[in-house]
Amino acid sequence: MEKPSIGFYDQLVGYLAAEGAVDEDREQGVGVLTVFDHRPLPVPLRLHVTPAAFDGHLRAMAPDAALVFPDVDSLEAAWRLFLVHLEEAVQTAKPGETELVLDRSGVFAREA
């Protein structure tokens, strides 16, 4: 069995910290976002993801992502597409939807 890569997960946490503020709890698989895209969020959003889950998510997205970003390898394409999905989920979260969850089609916001 292939060992999950933590490289992309670490890249995600670094990206979230550079673009905003995230309080990461790797063991619980939750990152609490209070600032995103350099803007404070009205309420904190909890991104539910572990290194292994994120690795699997990107690998599952890779074939479709490669069609969207054909100029890079499929995992880099999946990373880019994930960021698009994450931004959309953060921007479209309705009041009360504070939990960001990975889904085959991307990321979605739901109520706690």
mmCIF file of C-alpha atoms in Angstrom:
data_model
loop_
_atom_site.group_PDB
_atom_site.id
_atom_site.type_symbol
_atom_site.label_atom_id
_atom_site.label_comp_id
_atom_site.label_asym_id
_atom_site.label_seq_id
_atom_site.Cartn_x
_atom_site.Cartn_y
_atom_site.Cartn_z
ATOM 1 C CA MET A 1 0.000 0.000 0.000
ATOM 2 C CA GLU A 2 1.326 3.409 -0.970
ATOM 3 C CA LYS A 3 2.183 5.678 1.933
ATOM 4 C CA PRO A 4 0.188 8.944 1.864
ATOM 5 C CA SER A 5 2.225 11.995 0.962
ATOM 6 C CA ILE A 6 2.099 14.841 3.451
ATOM 7 C CA GLY A 7 3.730 17.210 0.968
ATOM 8 C CA PHE A 8 0.488 18.555 -0.469
ATOM 9 C CA TYR A 9 -1.122 18.738 2.973
ATOM 10 C CA ASP A 10 1.813 20.781 4.260
ATOM 11 C CA GLN A 11 1.548 22.921 1.142
ATOM 12 C CA LEU A 12 -2.143 23.473 1.913
ATOM 13 C CA VAL A 13 -1.465 24.539 5.499
ATOM 14 C CA GLY A 14 1.329 26.834 4.323
ATOM 15 C CA TYR A 15 -0.928 28.336 1.666
ATOM 16 C CA LEU A 16 -3.738 28.952 4.162
ATOM 17 C CA ALA A 17 -1.314 30.572 6.606
ATOM 18 C CA ALA A 18 0.262 32.761 3.902
ATOM 19 C CA GLU A 19 -3.095 33.857 2.479
ATOM 20 C CA GLY A 20 -4.840 34.239 5.810
ATOM 21 C CA ALA A 21 -4.871 32.560 9.191
ATOM 22 C CA VAL A 22 -5.358 28.909 10.054
ATOM 23 C CA ASP A 23 -5.206 27.088 13.372
ATOM 24 C CA GLU A 24 -4.341 23.513 12.433
ATOM 25 C CA ASP A 25 -5.072 20.405 14.474
ATOM 26 C CA ARG A 26 -3.516 17.674 12.322
ATOM 27 C CA GLU A 27 -4.514 14.853 14.684
ATOM 28 C CA GLN A 28 -8.183 15.876 14.688
ATOM 29 C CA GLY A 29 -8.097 16.623 10.953
ATOM 30 C CA VAL A 30 -9.390 20.176 11.292
ATOM 31 C CA GLY A 31 -8.020 23.535 10.277
ATOM 32 C CA VAL A 32 -9.909 26.556 11.581
ATOM 33 C CA LEU A 33 -9.818 29.434 9.102
ATOM 34 C CA THR A 34 -10.316 32.928 10.487
ATOM 35 C CA VAL A 35 -8.795 34.878 7.594
ATOM 36 C CA PHE A 36 -8.961 33.746 3.960
ATOM 37 C CA ASP A 37 -7.524 35.478 0.918
ATOM 38 C CA HIS A 38 -6.229 38.225 3.233
ATOM 39 C CA ARG A 39 -9.769 39.025 4.430
ATOM 40 C CA PRO A 40 -11.184 38.256 7.878
ATOM 41 C CA LEU A 41 -14.060 35.807 7.703
ATOM 42 C CA PRO A 42 -17.347 36.811 9.364
ATOM 43 C CA VAL A 43 -17.236 33.514 11.298
ATOM 44 C CA PRO A 44 -14.459 30.923 11.530
ATOM 45 C CA LEU A 45 -14.739 28.057 9.044
ATOM 46 C CA ARG A 46 -13.525 24.570 9.912
ATOM 47 C CA LEU A 47 -11.806 22.710 7.064
ATOM 48 C CA HIS A 48 -12.000 18.969 7.722
ATOM 49 C CA VAL A 49 -8.951 17.279 6.208
ATOM 50 C CA THR A 50 -6.115 14.981 7.214
ATOM 51 C CA PRO A 51 -2.862 14.420 5.300
ATOM 52 C CA ALA A 52 -4.039 11.000 4.083
ATOM 53 C CA ALA A 53 -7.507 12.244 3.115
ATOM 54 C CA PHE A 54 -6.060 15.208 1.240
ATOM 55 C CA ASP A 55 -3.601 12.998 -0.613
ATOM 56 C CA GLY A 56 -6.427 10.681 -1.661
ATOM 57 C CA HIS A 57 -8.639 13.600 -2.607
ATOM 58 C CA LEU A 58 -6.010 15.090 -4.914
ATOM 59 C CA ARG A 59 -5.289 11.720 -6.500
ATOM 60 C CA ALA A 60 -9.009 11.182 -7.172
ATOM 61 C CA MET A 61 -9.299 14.671 -8.686
ATOM 62 C CA ALA A 62 -6.148 14.348 -10.811
ATOM 63 C CA PRO A 63 -7.643 12.871 -14.018
ATOM 64 C CA ASP A 64 -10.351 15.550 -14.288
ATOM 65 C CA ALA A 65 -8.022 18.311 -13.117
ATOM 66 C CA ALA A 66 -5.521 17.436 -15.844
ATOM 67 C CA LEU A 67 -8.199 18.341 -18.391
ATOM 68 C CA VAL A 68 -8.652 21.763 -16.768
ATOM 69 C CA PHE A 69 -4.923 22.466 -16.343
ATOM 70 C CA PRO A 70 -3.202 20.470 -19.122
ATOM 71 C CA ASP A 71 0.043 22.463 -18.857
ATOM 72 C CA VAL A 72 1.107 20.847 -15.546
ATOM 73 C CA ASP A 73 1.284 17.303 -14.163
ATOM 74 C CA SER A 74 -1.984 15.841 -12.918
ATOM 75 C CA LEU A 75 -1.319 16.250 -9.175
ATOM 76 C CA GLU A 76 -0.341 19.898 -9.610
ATOM 77 C CA ALA A 77 -3.511 20.312 -11.674
ATOM 78 C CA ALA A 78 -5.514 18.713 -8.850
ATOM 79 C CA TRP A 79 -3.909 21.114 -6.340
ATOM 80 C CA ARG A 80 -4.886 24.096 -8.485
ATOM 81 C CA LEU A 81 -8.439 22.841 -8.961
ATOM 82 C CA PHE A 82 -8.756 22.172 -5.231
ATOM 83 C CA LEU A 83 -7.844 25.792 -4.513
ATOM 84 C CA VAL A 84 -10.567 26.955 -6.904
ATOM 85 C CA HIS A 85 -13.085 24.711 -5.126
ATOM 86 C CA LEU A 86 -11.945 25.855 -1.683
ATOM 87 C CA GLU A 87 -12.262 29.518 -2.599
ATOM 88 C CA GLU A 88 -15.729 28.921 -4.015
ATOM 89 C CA ALA A 89 -16.832 27.052 -0.866
ATOM 90 C CA VAL A 90 -15.553 29.840 1.396
ATOM 91 C CA GLN A 91 -17.176 32.578 -0.693
ATOM 92 C CA THR A 92 -20.548 30.841 -1.034
ATOM 93 C CA ALA A 93 -20.931 29.490 2.517
ATOM 94 C CA LYS A 94 -24.341 30.490 3.847
ATOM 95 C CA PRO A 95 -24.918 31.652 7.435
ATOM 96 C CA GLY A 96 -24.542 28.676 9.736
ATOM 97 C CA GLU A 97 -22.448 26.690 7.224
ATOM 98 C CA THR A 98 -19.173 26.628 9.116
ATOM 99 C CA GLU A 99 -17.861 23.181 8.189
ATOM 100 C CA LEU A 100 -15.854 22.783 4.969
ATOM 101 C CA VAL A 101 -15.836 19.168 3.823
ATOM 102 C CA LEU A 102 -14.048 17.442 0.958
ATOM 103 C CA ASP A 103 -16.313 15.885 -1.629
ATOM 104 C CA ARG A 104 -15.640 14.052 -4.904
ATOM 105 C CA SER A 105 -16.701 17.191 -6.742
ATOM 106 C CA GLY A 106 -14.570 19.530 -4.619
ATOM 107 C CA VAL A 107 -15.263 21.197 -1.300
ATOM 108 C CA PHE A 108 -18.614 22.160 0.143
ATOM 109 C CA ALA A 109 -19.805 24.078 3.183
ATOM 110 C CA ARG A 110 -22.337 22.550 5.538
ATOM 111 C CA GLU A 111 -23.820 23.255 8.945
ATOM 112 C CA ALA A 112 -22.120 21.853 12.025
#
